[in-house]
JSON list of C-alpha atoms in Angstrom, two decimals:
[
{"chain": "A", "resi": 297, "resn": "MET", "atom": "CA", "xyz": [110.08, 154.34, 249.73]},
{"chain": "A", "resi": 298, "resn": "THR", "atom": "CA", "xyz": [113.01, 155.95, 247.96]},
{"chain": "A", "resi": 299, "resn": "ASN", "atom": "CA", "xyz": [114.47, 154.82, 244.63]},
{"chain": "A", "resi": 300, "resn": "GLY", "atom": "CA", "xyz": [117.49, 153.57, 246.56]},
{"chain": "A", "resi": 301, "resn": "ASP", "atom": "CA", "xyz": [115.25, 151.49, 248.81]},
{"chain": "A", "resi": 302, "resn": "ALA", "atom": "CA", "xyz": [113.45, 150.05, 245.79]},
{"chain": "A", "resi": 303, "resn": "ARG", "atom": "CA", "xyz": [116.80, 149.09, 244.20]},
{"chain": "A", "resi": 304, "resn": "HIS", "atom": "CA", "xyz": [117.94, 147.45, 247.45]},
{"chain": "A", "resi": 305, "resn": "LEU", "atom": "CA", "xyz": [114.69, 145.47, 247.66]},
{"chain": "A", "resi": 306, "resn": "VAL", "atom": "CA", "xyz": [115.13, 144.17, 244.10]},
{"chain": "A", "resi": 307, "resn": "THR", "atom": "CA", "xyz": [118.73, 143.20, 244.88]},
{"chain": "A", "resi": 308, "resn": "LEU", "atom": "CA", "xyz": [117.68, 141.43, 248.09]},
{"chain": "A", "resi": 309, "resn": "GLN", "atom": "CA", "xyz": [114.89, 139.57, 246.26]},
{"chain": "A", "resi": 310, "resn": "ASP", "atom": "CA", "xyz": [117.45, 138.32, 243.75]},
{"chain": "A", "resi": 311, "resn": "LEU", "atom": "CA", "xyz": [119.91, 137.37, 246.50]},
{"chain": "A", "resi": 312, "resn": "ASN", "atom": "CA", "xyz": [117.18, 135.50, 248.36]},
{"chain": "A", "resi": 313, "resn": "ARG", "atom": "CA", "xyz": [116.24, 133.46, 245.25]},
{"chain": "A", "resi": 314, "resn": "GLU", "atom": "CA", "xyz": [119.92, 132.72, 244.60]},
{"chain": "A", "resi": 315, "resn": "PHE", "atom": "CA", "xyz": [120.48, 131.71, 248.24]},
{"chain": "A", "resi": 316, "resn": "VAL", "atom": "CA", "xyz": [117.71, 129.09, 248.01]},
{"chain": "A", "resi": 317, "resn": "ARG", "atom": "CA", "xyz": [118.88, 127.92, 244.57]},
{"chain": "A", "resi": 318, "resn": "SER", "atom": "CA", "xyz": [122.45, 127.64, 245.86]},
{"chain": "A", "resi": 319, "resn": "VAL", "atom": "CA", "xyz": [121.39, 125.46, 248.79]},
{"chain": "A", "resi": 320, "resn": "ASP", "atom": "CA", "xyz": [119.41, 123.23, 246.41]},
{"chain": "A", "resi": 321, "resn": "GLN", "atom": "CA", "xyz": [122.30, 122.97, 243.92]},
{"chain": "A", "resi": 322, "resn": "ALA", "atom": "CA", "xyz": [125.22, 122.89, 246.42]},
{"chain": "A", "resi": 323, "resn": "ASP", "atom": "CA", "xyz": [126.68, 126.06, 244.86]},
{"chain": "A", "resi": 324, "resn": "VAL", "atom": "CA", "xyz": [129.55, 126.74, 247.26]},
{"chain": "A", "resi": 325, "resn": "GLN", "atom": "CA", "xyz": [131.03, 129.44, 245.02]},
{"chain": "A", "resi": 326, "resn": "TRP", "atom": "CA", "xyz": [127.87, 131.55, 245.23]},
{"chain": "A", "resi": 327, "resn": "PHE", "atom": "CA", "xyz": [127.94, 131.37, 249.02]},
{"chain": "A", "resi": 328, "resn": "ASP", "atom": "CA", "xyz": [131.65, 132.13, 249.13]},
{"chain": "A", "resi": 329, "resn": "ARG", "atom": "CA", "xyz": [130.94, 135.37, 247.23]},
{"chain": "A", "resi": 330, "resn": "ASN", "atom": "CA", "xyz": [127.83, 136.38, 249.20]},
{"chain": "A", "resi": 331, "resn": "LEU", "atom": "CA", "xyz": [128.44, 135.47, 252.85]},
{"chain": "A", "resi": 332, "resn": "SER", "atom": "CA", "xyz": [130.10, 137.91, 255.21]},
{"chain": "A", "resi": 333, "resn": "GLN", "atom": "CA", "xyz": [133.36, 136.78, 256.77]},
{"chain": "A", "resi": 334, "resn": "ASP", "atom": "CA", "xyz": [131.63, 136.66, 260.19]},
{"chain": "A", "resi": 335, "resn": "PHE", "atom": "CA", "xyz": [128.63, 134.58, 258.97]},
{"chain": "A", "resi": 336, "resn": "PHE", "atom": "CA", "xyz": [126.91, 132.06, 261.25]},
{"chain": "A", "resi": 337, "resn": "ASN", "atom": "CA", "xyz": [124.09, 129.61, 260.50]},
{"chain": "A", "resi": 338, "resn": "THR", "atom": "CA", "xyz": [121.67, 127.84, 262.83]},
{"chain": "A", "resi": 339, "resn": "ASN", "atom": "CA", "xyz": [120.78, 124.46, 261.33]},
{"chain": "A", "resi": 340, "resn": "PRO", "atom": "CA", "xyz": [117.37, 122.79, 261.67]},
{"chain": "A", "resi": 341, "resn": "ASP", "atom": "CA", "xyz": [118.83, 120.52, 264.38]},
{"chain": "A", "resi": 342, "resn": "GLY", "atom": "CA", "xyz": [119.80, 123.58, 266.44]},
{"chain": "A", "resi": 343, "resn": "THR", "atom": "CA", "xyz": [123.55, 123.47, 265.82]},
{"chain": "A", "resi": 344, "resn": "LEU", "atom": "CA", "xyz": [125.29, 126.79, 265.24]},
{"chain": "A", "resi": 345, "resn": "ILE", "atom": "CA", "xyz": [128.05, 126.72, 262.62]},
{"chain": "A", "resi": 346, "resn": "ASP", "atom": "CA", "xyz": [130.48, 129.32, 261.29]},
{"chain": "A", "resi": 347, "resn": "ARG", "atom": "CA", "xyz": [131.15, 130.30, 257.69]},
{"chain": "A", "resi": 348, "resn": "ALA", "atom": "CA", "xyz": [133.74, 127.58, 256.99]},
{"chain": "A", "resi": 349, "resn": "ALA", "atom": "CA", "xyz": [131.53, 124.81, 258.40]},
{"chain": "A", "resi": 350, "resn": "PHE", "atom": "CA", "xyz": [128.54, 126.16, 256.44]},
{"chain": "A", "resi": 351, "resn": "LEU", "atom": "CA", "xyz": [130.49, 126.16, 253.16]},
{"chain": "A", "resi": 352, "resn": "ALA", "atom": "CA", "xyz": [131.59, 122.57, 253.84]},
{"chain": "A", "resi": 353, "resn": "GLN", "atom": "CA", "xyz": [128.00, 121.60, 254.65]},
{"chain": "A", "resi": 354, "resn": "ILE", "atom": "CA", "xyz": [126.74, 123.17, 251.41]},
{"chain": "A", "resi": 355, "resn": "GLY", "atom": "CA", "xyz": [129.44, 121.33, 249.47]},
{"chain": "A", "resi": 356, "resn": "ARG", "atom": "CA", "xyz": [128.15, 117.98, 250.76]},
{"chain": "A", "resi": 357, "resn": "GLY", "atom": "CA", "xyz": [124.73, 118.71, 249.26]},
{"chain": "A", "resi": 358, "resn": "SER", "atom": "CA", "xyz": [121.39, 119.10, 250.95]},
{"chain": "A", "resi": 359, "resn": "PRO", "atom": "CA", "xyz": [119.43, 116.11, 252.28]},
{"chain": "A", "resi": 360, "resn": "VAL", "atom": "CA", "xyz": [116.31, 117.74, 250.81]},
{"chain": "A", "resi": 361, "resn": "LYS", "atom": "CA", "xyz": [115.61, 118.36, 247.11]},
{"chain": "A", "resi": 362, "resn": "GLY", "atom": "CA", "xyz": [113.44, 120.76, 245.17]},
{"chain": "A", "resi": 363, "resn": "LEU", "atom": "CA", "xyz": [113.83, 123.49, 247.79]},
{"chain": "A", "resi": 364, "resn": "ARG", "atom": "CA", "xyz": [111.53, 126.44, 247.06]},
{"chain": "A", "resi": 365, "resn": "GLU", "atom": "CA", "xyz": [110.75, 129.66, 248.91]},
{"chain": "A", "resi": 366, "resn": "HIS", "atom": "CA", "xyz": [107.27, 131.05, 249.57]},
{"chain": "A", "resi": 367, "resn": "ASP", "atom": "CA", "xyz": [105.69, 133.99, 251.41]},
{"chain": "A", "resi": 368, "resn": "VAL", "atom": "CA", "xyz": [108.94, 135.97, 251.33]},
{"chain": "A", "resi": 369, "resn": "LYS", "atom": "CA", "xyz": [108.97, 139.08, 253.52]},
{"chain": "A", "resi": 370, "resn": "ILE", "atom": "CA", "xyz": [111.92, 141.46, 253.23]},
{"chain": "A", "resi": 371, "resn": "ARG", "atom": "CA", "xyz": [112.38, 144.08, 255.94]},
{"chain": "A", "resi": 372, "resn": "LEU", "atom": "CA", "xyz": [114.81, 146.81, 254.88]},
{"chain": "A", "resi": 373, "resn": "LEU", "atom": "CA", "xyz": [116.27, 148.65, 257.88]},
{"chain": "A", "resi": 374, "resn": "GLY", "atom": "CA", "xyz": [118.79, 151.07, 256.40]},
{"chain": "A", "resi": 375, "resn": "ASP", "atom": "CA", "xyz": [122.01, 149.15, 255.71]},
{"chain": "A", "resi": 376, "resn": "PHE", "atom": "CA", "xyz": [120.56, 145.99, 257.29]},
{"chain": "A", "resi": 377, "resn": "ALA", "atom": "CA", "xyz": [117.81, 143.68, 256.04]},
{"chain": "A", "resi": 378, "resn": "ILE", "atom": "CA", "xyz": [115.94, 140.71, 257.45]},
{"chain": "A", "resi": 379, "resn": "ILE", "atom": "CA", "xyz": [114.34, 138.15, 255.14]},
{"chain": "A", "resi": 380, "resn": "HIS", "atom": "CA", "xyz": [111.68, 135.76, 256.46]},
{"chain": "A", "resi": 381, "resn": "ALA", "atom": "CA", "xyz": [110.22, 133.02, 254.26]},
{"chain": "A", "resi": 382, "resn": "ARG", "atom": "CA", "xyz": [108.50, 129.65, 254.24]},
{"chain": "A", "resi": 383, "resn": "THR", "atom": "CA", "xyz": [109.99, 126.69, 252.36]},
{"chain": "A", "resi": 384, "resn": "SER", "atom": "CA", "xyz": [108.78, 123.55, 250.66]},
{"chain": "A", "resi": 385, "resn": "PHE", "atom": "CA", "xyz": [110.95, 120.61, 249.62]},
{"chain": "A", "resi": 386, "resn": "THR", "atom": "CA", "xyz": [111.06, 116.86, 249.14]},
{"chain": "A", "resi": 387, "resn": "ARG", "atom": "CA", "xyz": [112.77, 114.76, 251.83]},
{"chain": "A", "resi": 388, "resn": "ALA", "atom": "CA", "xyz": [115.21, 111.95, 250.97]},
{"chain": "A", "resi": 389, "resn": "ASP", "atom": "CA", "xyz": [112.40, 109.40, 251.47]},
{"chain": "A", "resi": 390, "resn": "GLY", "atom": "CA", "xyz": [110.24, 111.21, 248.89]},
{"chain": "A", "resi": 391, "resn": "THR", "atom": "CA", "xyz": [107.79, 112.77, 251.33]},
{"chain": "A", "resi": 392, "resn": "PRO", "atom": "CA", "xyz": [107.00, 116.48, 251.19]},
{"chain": "A", "resi": 393, "resn": "GLY", "atom": "CA", "xyz": [108.42, 118.77, 253.82]},
{"chain": "A", "resi": 394, "resn": "GLY", "atom": "CA", "xyz": [108.45, 122.40, 254.76]},
{"chain": "A", "resi": 395, "resn": "GLY", "atom": "CA", "xyz": [109.91, 124.92, 257.11]},
{"chain": "A", "resi": 396, "resn": "TRP", "atom": "CA", "xyz": [110.92, 128.52, 257.65]},
{"chain": "A", "resi": 397, "resn": "TYR", "atom": "CA", "xyz": [114.10, 130.54, 257.43]},
{"chain": "A", "resi": 398, "resn": "THR", "atom": "CA", "xyz": [115.34, 133.93, 258.48]},
{"chain": "A", "resi": 399, "resn": "ASP", "atom": "CA", "xyz": [118.39, 135.46, 256.79]},
{"chain": "A", "resi": 400, "resn": "ASP", "atom": "CA", "xyz": [120.07, 138.67, 257.95]},
{"chain": "A", "resi": 401, "resn": "TRP", "atom": "CA", "xyz": [121.88, 140.82, 255.39]},
{"chain": "A", "resi": 402, "resn": "ARG", "atom": "CA", "xyz": [124.25, 143.77, 255.89]},
{"chain": "A", "resi": 403, "resn": "LEU", "atom": "CA", "xyz": [125.21, 146.30, 253.24]},
{"chain": "A", "resi": 404, "resn": "GLU", "atom": "CA", "xyz": [129.01, 146.30, 253.06]},
{"chain": "A", "resi": 405, "resn": "ALA", "atom": "CA", "xyz": [131.41, 148.14, 250.75]},
{"chain": "A", "resi": 406, "resn": "GLU", "atom": "CA", "xyz": [131.26, 145.17, 248.32]},
{"chain": "A", "resi": 407, "resn": "GLY", "atom": "CA", "xyz": [127.45, 145.01, 248.41]},
{"chain": "A", "resi": 408, "resn": "TRP", "atom": "CA", "xyz": [124.90, 143.03, 250.42]},
{"chain": "A", "resi": 409, "resn": "ARG", "atom": "CA", "xyz": [126.38, 140.12, 252.41]},
{"chain": "A", "resi": 410, "resn": "CYS", "atom": "CA", "xyz": [124.50, 137.56, 254.47]},
{"chain": "A", "resi": 411, "resn": "VAL", "atom": "CA", "xyz": [125.66, 137.73, 258.09]},
{"chain": "A", "resi": 412, "resn": "SER", "atom": "CA", "xyz": [123.44, 135.04, 259.59]},
{"chain": "A", "resi": 413, "resn": "ALA", "atom": "CA", "xyz": [120.80, 132.47, 258.77]},
{"chain": "A", "resi": 414, "resn": "HIS", "atom": "CA", "xyz": [118.40, 130.38, 260.83]},
{"chain": "A", "resi": 415, "resn": "VAL", "atom": "CA", "xyz": [116.58, 127.38, 259.37]},
{"chain": "A", "resi": 416, "resn": "SER", "atom": "CA", "xyz": [113.72, 125.34, 260.85]},
{"chain": "A", "resi": 417, "resn": "ARG", "atom": "CA", "xyz": [111.94, 122.36, 259.34]},
{"chain": "A", "resi": 418, "resn": "SER", "atom": "CA", "xyz": [108.68, 120.66, 260.19]}
]
């Protein structure tokens, strides 16, 4: 691994933590700064939404609370990265829940931007 790769991995680890925090805290501004213009998200119900719909969805707040990431695996593939991770959270009814997500990141002139996300819940 090169020094550049190590720096990218640290940056992607930070972006991943901030992504999860921003979902949990409905931080639309963070997403506005860090999503690519061509971003798409697959929701746990299977719907595919574009960037504008995702930002609106984030702004409404998440139906789950205490969202945390676990078992994070970052695959750096040149100027593209794939992040896989498991989640834990508390549902609106107070019961524990969990799931998985995959986020795809592309290195652009401005820095790393998330181009797509896929979320599943159990």
